[in-house]
mmCIF file of C-alpha atoms in Angstrom:
data_model
loop_
_atom_site.group_PDB
_atom_site.id
_atom_site.type_symbol
_atom_site.label_atom_id
_atom_site.label_comp_id
_atom_site.label_asym_id
_atom_site.label_seq_id
_atom_site.Cartn_x
_atom_site.Cartn_y
_atom_site.Cartn_z
ATOM 1 C CA MET A 280 36.888 87.070 132.532
ATOM 2 C CA GLN A 281 38.998 87.839 129.463
ATOM 3 C CA ARG A 282 42.154 89.901 129.991
ATOM 4 C CA CYS A 283 43.341 92.585 127.579
ATOM 5 C CA PRO A 284 46.399 91.876 125.363
ATOM 6 C CA THR A 285 48.491 94.485 127.215
ATOM 7 C CA HIS A 286 47.917 92.744 130.528
ATOM 8 C CA ASN A 287 48.844 89.379 129.007
ATOM 9 C CA ARG A 288 52.131 90.827 127.657
ATOM 10 C CA LEU A 289 53.007 92.174 131.095
ATOM 11 C CA ILE A 290 52.424 88.752 132.638
ATOM 12 C CA GLN A 291 54.622 87.118 129.991
ATOM 13 C CA LYS A 292 57.435 89.638 130.618
ATOM 14 C CA ARG A 293 57.176 89.047 134.353
ATOM 15 C CA ARG A 294 57.426 85.272 133.877
ATOM 16 C CA LEU A 295 60.361 85.712 131.494
ATOM 17 C CA PHE A 296 62.172 87.894 134.020
ATOM 18 C CA HIS A 297 61.521 85.352 136.777
ATOM 19 C CA ASP A 298 62.766 82.465 134.616
ATOM 20 C CA SER A 299 65.939 84.341 133.582
ATOM 21 C CA PHE A 300 66.647 85.309 137.202
ATOM 22 C CA TYR A 301 66.176 81.692 138.318
ATOM 23 C CA PHE A 302 68.440 80.465 135.492
ATOM 24 C CA ASP A 303 71.147 82.975 136.465
ATOM 25 C CA HIS A 304 70.875 81.846 140.089
ATOM 26 C CA CYS A 305 71.268 78.183 139.077
ATOM 27 C CA VAL A 306 74.316 78.956 136.916
ATOM 28 C CA ARG A 307 75.946 80.840 139.778
ATOM 29 C CA ASN A 308 75.446 77.918 142.174
ATOM 30 C CA LEU A 309 76.661 75.400 139.599
ATOM 31 C CA LEU A 310 79.839 77.346 138.901
ATOM 32 C CA SER A 311 80.445 77.964 142.580
ATOM 33 C CA ASP A 312 80.050 74.274 143.467
ATOM 34 C CA ARG A 313 82.359 73.218 140.631
ATOM 35 C CA ILE A 314 84.974 75.770 141.660
ATOM 36 C CA HIS A 315 84.819 74.615 145.258
ATOM 37 C CA SER A 316 85.451 71.023 144.221
ATOM 38 C CA ASP A 317 88.215 71.945 141.729
ATOM 39 C CA PHE A 318 90.232 74.406 143.770
ATOM 40 C CA SER A 319 89.616 73.597 147.422
ATOM 41 C CA GLY A 320 91.773 70.472 147.486
ATOM 42 C CA GLY A 321 94.781 70.996 149.743
ATOM 43 C CA MET A 322 93.570 74.415 151.016
ATOM 44 C CA ASP A 323 92.151 75.428 154.324
ATOM 45 C CA ASP A 324 88.451 76.285 154.492
ATOM 46 C CA ARG A 325 89.038 80.034 154.566
ATOM 47 C CA LYS A 326 90.987 80.065 151.284
ATOM 48 C CA ALA A 327 88.514 77.708 149.637
ATOM 49 C CA LEU A 328 85.617 79.955 150.620
ATOM 50 C CA ALA A 329 87.526 82.997 149.350
ATOM 51 C CA LEU A 330 87.933 81.407 145.922
ATOM 52 C CA ARG A 331 84.309 80.307 145.956
ATOM 53 C CA ALA A 332 83.133 83.828 146.774
ATOM 54 C CA GLY A 333 85.242 85.169 143.911
ATOM 55 C CA HIS A 334 83.342 83.040 141.361
ATOM 56 C CA GLN A 335 86.478 81.851 139.579
ATOM 57 C CA LEU A 336 85.662 80.279 136.223
ATOM 58 C CA PRO A 337 86.317 76.549 135.710
ATOM 59 C CA ALA A 338 89.660 75.373 134.390
ATOM 60 C CA ASP A 339 88.376 75.076 130.814
ATOM 61 C CA CYS A 340 88.261 78.883 130.451
ATOM 62 C CA PRO A 341 91.911 79.075 129.208
ATOM 63 C CA VAL A 342 90.984 76.476 126.582
ATOM 64 C CA ALA A 343 88.188 78.724 125.302
ATOM 65 C CA LEU A 344 90.609 81.658 125.046
ATOM 66 C CA LYS A 345 93.094 79.521 123.145
ATOM 67 C CA VAL A 346 90.313 78.644 120.719
ATOM 68 C CA ILE A 347 89.601 82.359 120.173
ATOM 69 C CA ALA A 348 93.281 82.989 119.430
ATOM 70 C CA TRP A 349 93.292 80.020 117.053
ATOM 71 C CA LEU A 350 90.188 81.267 115.225
ATOM 72 C CA ALA A 351 91.897 84.644 114.798
ATOM 73 C CA GLY A 352 94.840 82.840 113.203
ATOM 74 C CA THR A 353 97.301 84.134 115.792
ATOM 75 C CA ARG A 354 100.716 82.493 115.502
ATOM 76 C CA LEU A 355 102.280 82.696 118.930
ATOM 77 C CA THR A 356 105.877 82.437 120.083
ATOM 78 C CA VAL A 357 106.409 82.170 123.857
ATOM 79 C CA ILE A 358 109.780 82.828 125.496
ATOM 80 C CA GLY A 359 110.781 82.448 129.137
ATOM 81 C CA GLU A 360 107.621 80.784 130.418
ATOM 82 C CA GLU A 361 109.783 78.780 132.851
ATOM 83 C CA HIS A 362 110.302 82.019 134.814
ATOM 84 C CA ILE A 363 106.728 81.907 136.146
ATOM 85 C CA PRO A 364 106.641 80.426 139.663
ATOM 86 C CA LYS A 365 104.187 77.538 139.907
ATOM 87 C CA ASP A 366 103.910 77.520 143.708
ATOM 88 C CA THR A 367 103.112 81.164 144.474
ATOM 89 C CA PRO A 368 100.902 83.954 143.098
ATOM 90 C CA VAL A 369 102.633 86.775 141.242
ATOM 91 C CA LEU A 370 102.026 90.263 139.878
ATOM 92 C CA TYR A 371 102.196 90.286 136.083
ATOM 93 C CA ILE A 372 103.265 93.621 134.579
ATOM 94 C CA SER A 373 102.825 94.002 130.829
ATOM 95 C CA ASN A 374 102.786 96.525 128.028
ATOM 96 C CA HIS A 375 99.367 96.929 126.413
ATOM 97 C CA ARG A 376 98.524 97.573 122.755
ATOM 98 C CA SER A 377 95.593 95.272 121.953
ATOM 99 C CA TYR A 378 92.443 93.637 123.285
ATOM 100 C CA PHE A 379 94.129 90.350 122.399
ATOM 101 C CA ASP A 380 96.754 90.934 125.110
ATOM 102 C CA ILE A 381 94.258 89.650 127.676
ATOM 103 C CA ILE A 382 93.224 86.658 125.574
ATOM 104 C CA LEU A 383 96.792 85.569 124.848
ATOM 105 C CA THR A 384 98.230 86.052 128.341
ATOM 106 C CA TYR A 385 95.348 84.682 130.412
ATOM 107 C CA ALA A 386 95.307 81.470 128.404
ATOM 108 C CA ARG A 387 98.846 80.741 129.646
ATOM 109 C CA CYS A 388 98.408 81.571 133.336
ATOM 110 C CA PRO A 389 99.260 78.489 135.467
ATOM 111 C CA ARG A 390 96.917 79.508 138.328
ATOM 112 C CA PRO A 391 93.773 81.647 138.870
ATOM 113 C CA THR A 392 94.539 85.198 137.727
ATOM 114 C CA GLY A 393 92.629 88.469 137.887
ATOM 115 C CA TYR A 394 93.085 91.531 135.697
ATOM 116 C CA VAL A 395 92.808 95.206 136.596
ATOM 117 C CA ALA A 396 90.433 96.941 134.169
ATOM 118 C CA LYS A 397 88.926 100.399 133.886
ATOM 119 C CA LYS A 398 85.614 101.028 135.610
ATOM 120 C CA GLU A 399 83.856 101.705 132.302
ATOM 121 C CA MET A 400 83.999 97.972 131.513
ATOM 122 C CA LEU A 401 81.220 97.439 134.073
ATOM 123 C CA LYS A 402 78.773 98.974 131.586
ATOM 124 C CA ILE A 403 79.136 95.989 129.229
ATOM 125 C CA PRO A 404 76.594 93.472 130.597
ATOM 126 C CA LEU A 405 77.874 90.018 129.627
ATOM 127 C CA LEU A 406 81.557 90.898 129.541
ATOM 128 C CA SER A 407 81.495 92.523 132.987
ATOM 129 C CA ARG A 408 79.854 89.410 134.471
ATOM 130 C CA TRP A 409 82.503 87.212 132.888
ATOM 131 C CA MET A 410 85.291 89.484 134.172
ATOM 132 C CA LYS A 411 83.958 89.308 137.727
ATOM 133 C CA PHE A 412 84.156 85.524 137.524
ATOM 134 C CA LEU A 413 87.852 85.968 136.639
ATOM 135 C CA HIS A 414 88.595 87.984 139.822
ATOM 136 C CA CYS A 415 88.994 91.169 137.753
ATOM 137 C CA GLN A 416 89.229 94.426 139.689
ATOM 138 C CA PHE A 417 87.743 97.627 138.290
ATOM 139 C CA LEU A 418 89.628 100.910 138.669
ATOM 140 C CA ASP A 419 88.012 104.333 138.825
ATOM 141 C CA ARG A 420 90.833 106.475 137.438
ATOM 142 C CA SER A 421 89.225 109.693 138.676
ATOM 143 C CA ASP A 422 88.960 108.620 142.328
ATOM 144 C CA LEU A 423 92.207 108.194 144.284
ATOM 145 C CA ARG A 424 90.442 106.670 147.291
ATOM 146 C CA ALA A 425 88.765 104.057 145.099
ATOM 147 C CA GLY A 426 92.151 103.322 143.520
ATOM 148 C CA LEU A 427 93.704 102.646 146.919
ATOM 149 C CA LYS A 428 90.799 100.385 147.831
ATOM 150 C CA MET A 429 91.292 98.466 144.594
ATOM 151 C CA ILE A 430 95.005 97.972 145.375
ATOM 152 C CA LEU A 431 94.139 96.558 148.795
ATOM 153 C CA SER A 432 91.640 94.190 147.142
ATOM 154 C CA CYS A 433 94.386 92.966 144.813
ATOM 155 C CA VAL A 434 96.682 92.402 147.800
ATOM 156 C CA ASP A 435 93.983 90.289 149.475
ATOM 157 C CA LEU A 436 93.542 88.222 146.308
ATOM 158 C CA ILE A 437 97.278 87.542 146.110
ATOM 159 C CA LYS A 438 97.314 86.453 149.758
ATOM 160 C CA ASN A 439 94.510 84.007 148.866
ATOM 161 C CA GLY A 440 96.518 82.500 146.002
ATOM 162 C CA VAL A 441 95.206 84.509 143.019
ATOM 163 C CA SER A 442 97.712 86.211 140.715
ATOM 164 C CA ILE A 443 97.057 89.722 139.382
ATOM 165 C CA THR A 444 97.822 91.231 135.976
ATOM 166 C CA ILE A 445 98.180 94.995 135.564
ATOM 167 C CA PHE A 446 98.847 97.095 132.481
ATOM 168 C CA PRO A 447 100.561 100.043 134.219
ATOM 169 C CA GLU A 448 100.288 102.359 131.203
ATOM 170 C CA GLY A 449 96.637 102.769 132.164
ATOM 171 C CA THR A 450 95.351 102.399 128.598
ATOM 172 C CA ARG A 451 96.288 100.849 125.288
ATOM 173 C CA GLY A 452 99.293 102.327 123.505
ATOM 174 C CA LYS A 453 98.383 103.677 120.090
ATOM 175 C CA GLY A 454 101.780 104.757 118.760
ATOM 176 C CA SER A 455 103.179 103.404 115.506
ATOM 177 C CA ASN A 456 106.285 102.130 117.298
ATOM 178 C CA GLU A 457 105.896 99.410 119.896
ATOM 179 C CA LEU A 458 108.741 100.910 121.931
ATOM 180 C CA GLU A 459 106.721 104.113 122.434
ATOM 181 C CA MET A 460 105.166 103.135 125.747
ATOM 182 C CA LEU A 461 103.239 105.466 127.994
ATOM 183 C CA PRO A 462 104.772 106.165 131.429
ATOM 184 C CA PHE A 463 104.129 103.389 133.930
ATOM 185 C CA HIS A 464 102.044 104.379 136.959
ATOM 186 C CA GLU A 465 104.116 103.700 140.059
ATOM 187 C CA GLY A 466 100.974 102.981 142.089
ATOM 188 C CA SER A 467 100.463 99.759 140.119
ATOM 189 C CA PHE A 468 103.528 98.253 141.790
ATOM 190 C CA LYS A 469 102.215 98.752 145.325
ATOM 191 C CA VAL A 470 100.398 95.440 144.901
ATOM 192 C CA ALA A 471 103.798 93.713 144.893
ATOM 193 C CA THR A 472 105.452 95.840 147.579
ATOM 194 C CA LYS A 473 102.521 95.437 149.989
ATOM 195 C CA SER A 474 101.993 91.720 149.396
ATOM 196 C CA GLY A 475 105.638 90.697 148.971
ATOM 197 C CA CYS A 476 104.926 88.742 145.778
ATOM 198 C CA PRO A 477 107.377 88.647 142.851
ATOM 199 C CA ILE A 478 106.823 90.702 139.704
ATOM 200 C CA ILE A 479 106.825 88.908 136.354
ATOM 201 C CA PRO A 480 107.357 91.329 133.425
ATOM 202 C CA ILE A 481 105.574 90.371 130.195
ATOM 203 C CA ALA A 482 106.740 91.854 126.891
ATOM 204 C CA ILE A 483 104.104 91.492 124.150
ATOM 205 C CA SER A 484 105.122 92.234 120.567
ATOM 206 C CA GLY A 485 102.873 92.334 117.496
ATOM 207 C CA SER A 486 99.458 92.010 119.158
ATOM 208 C CA SER A 487 98.084 95.273 117.747
ATOM 209 C CA ALA A 488 98.569 93.897 114.218
ATOM 210 C CA ILE A 489 95.787 91.367 114.850
ATOM 211 C CA PHE A 490 92.952 93.885 115.107
ATOM 212 C CA GLU A 491 93.749 97.452 116.207
ATOM 213 C CA ASP A 492 95.976 98.390 113.249
ATOM 214 C CA HIS A 493 93.211 97.698 110.722
ATOM 215 C CA LYS A 494 89.810 97.807 112.417
ATOM 216 C CA PRO A 495 87.277 96.256 112.011
ATOM 217 C CA TYR A 496 89.154 93.318 110.438
ATOM 218 C CA VAL A 497 91.011 90.545 112.253
ATOM 219 C CA ARG A 498 94.234 89.490 110.547
ATOM 220 C CA ARG A 499 96.507 86.499 110.917
ATOM 221 C CA ARG A 500 99.656 87.816 112.559
ATOM 222 C CA ASP A 501 102.760 86.727 114.488
ATOM 223 C CA VAL A 502 102.814 87.601 118.192
ATOM 224 C CA THR A 503 105.644 87.141 120.679
ATOM 225 C CA ILE A 504 105.185 86.912 124.446
ATOM 226 C CA GLU A 505 108.333 86.969 126.569
ATOM 227 C CA TYR A 506 108.250 86.402 130.332
ATOM 228 C CA GLY A 507 111.110 88.001 132.194
ATOM 229 C CA ALA A 508 112.859 86.701 135.288
ATOM 230 C CA PRO A 509 111.012 87.371 138.580
ATOM 231 C CA ILE A 510 111.657 90.782 140.128
ATOM 232 C CA TYR A 511 111.753 90.936 143.918
ATOM 233 C CA PRO A 512 111.432 94.624 144.895
ATOM 234 C CA ALA A 513 113.120 94.102 148.273
ATOM 235 C CA GLN A 514 116.277 92.880 146.517
ATOM 236 C CA LEU A 515 116.629 95.958 144.277
ATOM 237 C CA SER A 516 118.649 99.047 145.056
ATOM 238 C CA LYS A 517 116.899 101.944 146.787
ATOM 239 C CA GLU A 518 116.916 103.982 143.581
ATOM 240 C CA ASP A 519 115.239 101.193 141.613
ATOM 241 C CA GLN A 520 112.710 100.640 144.405
ATOM 242 C CA LYS A 521 111.677 104.295 144.234
ATOM 243 C CA ALA A 522 111.292 104.110 140.441
ATOM 244 C CA LEU A 523 110.076 100.524 140.101
ATOM 245 C CA GLY A 524 107.845 101.436 137.153
ATOM 246 C CA LYS A 525 110.712 102.994 135.194
ATOM 247 C CA TYR A 526 112.954 100.023 136.000
ATOM 248 C CA THR A 527 110.377 97.477 134.782
ATOM 249 C CA GLN A 528 109.534 99.519 131.690
ATOM 250 C CA GLY A 529 113.209 99.520 130.709
ATOM 251 C CA LEU A 530 113.249 95.726 130.829
ATOM 252 C CA LEU A 531 110.101 95.480 128.694
ATOM 253 C CA LYS A 532 111.442 97.916 126.093
ATOM 254 C CA ARG A 533 114.609 95.880 125.663
ATOM 255 C CA CYS A 534 112.627 92.657 125.281
ATOM 256 C CA CYS A 535 110.181 94.183 122.771
ATOM 257 C CA GLY A 536 113.032 95.674 120.767
ATOM 258 C CA ASP A 537 114.761 92.300 120.500
ATOM 259 C CA ASN A 538 111.597 90.333 119.720
ATOM 260 C CA CYS A 539 110.482 92.651 116.916
ATOM 261 C CA LYS A 540 113.634 91.622 115.024
ATOM 262 C CA MET A 541 113.670 87.943 115.908
ATOM 263 C CA VAL A 542 110.415 86.149 115.212
ATOM 264 C CA ASN A 543 109.054 84.629 112.042
ATOM 265 C CA ILE A 544 106.779 81.596 111.682
ATOM 266 C CA CYS A 545 106.647 79.212 108.761
ATOM 267 C CA PHE A 546 104.192 76.372 108.181
ATOM 268 C CA SER A 547 105.079 72.820 107.251
ATOM 269 C CA TYR A 548 102.711 70.457 105.490
ATOM 270 C CA LEU A 549 102.410 66.949 106.871
ATOM 271 C CA PRO A 550 101.779 64.509 103.982
ATOM 272 C CA GLY A 551 98.728 62.316 104.230
ATOM 273 C CA ARG A 552 96.917 64.460 106.806
ATOM 274 C CA GLY A 553 96.051 67.559 104.845
ATOM 275 C CA VAL A 554 96.602 69.817 107.873
ATOM 276 C CA LEU A 555 98.971 72.707 108.323
ATOM 277 C CA PHE A 556 100.929 72.640 111.589
ATOM 278 C CA PRO A 557 102.879 75.648 112.852
ATOM 279 C CA CYS A 558 106.631 75.248 113.151
ATOM 280 C CA LEU A 559 108.369 77.946 115.171
ATOM 281 C CA VAL A 560 111.494 79.348 113.542
ATOM 282 C CA LYS A 561 113.442 82.285 114.980
ATOM 283 C CA PHE A 562 115.956 84.254 112.973
ATOM 284 C CA PRO A 563 116.939 87.928 112.600
ATOM 285 C CA ILE A 564 114.987 89.795 109.929
ATOM 286 C CA ARG A 565 117.352 91.584 107.526
#
């Protein structure tokens, strides 16, 4: 009995769907098994299972992000990276002006780190899957109850050894001046006060010049990332504890103001190799 062409196409689509579902299932198991072997050493079973359930990407993910930054021609200066504790998870607090902020900062995280993103990112199929592998948490800005639940999820991740990065402005800054930051949402800092982890402020300067200032083109630009000294909320005065967002924003503004005047990068040519290597030079711009 000969089947009609429409019926044959339906069978082919069904087989394709089954094959893609099976492939996705295999990839999930492969990643999960690799994560378990990479990160479970020295941990108890409960923490190892927590990381495995989170689908953390393998350790070569930061390398891929560094390659993206290199392809974009980003010339990066990093200051104060020694302030990041290597033995404990932290809450990173950063200003936000570009999509490249995530690429540049995640590539330098010394331990598994999740980012807080807006709920609308879940609508992007491949990117949302990748973000879930990175322990990203998705915030519904119109639902206070969902926001509180997200904060508690971040606290649980920190207790399981995963750092969290939050951009407390809530969206990308679009002003012409990098010091024009939106007010920091105080609720973002509850992750640190409830978990007891230190806060690491990150001041990013020049990232919007890579892409956002001249869409849709990507330009070769200088970017500075400065990590501030750890902030322990319990050690601050009562006034600063009540306005932790304003206190941290003041630190970031001072860092951004200094870095905008300090960084320039020149390139030196190494004879016989035909390759340009970046040489970091810092001096005030007059």
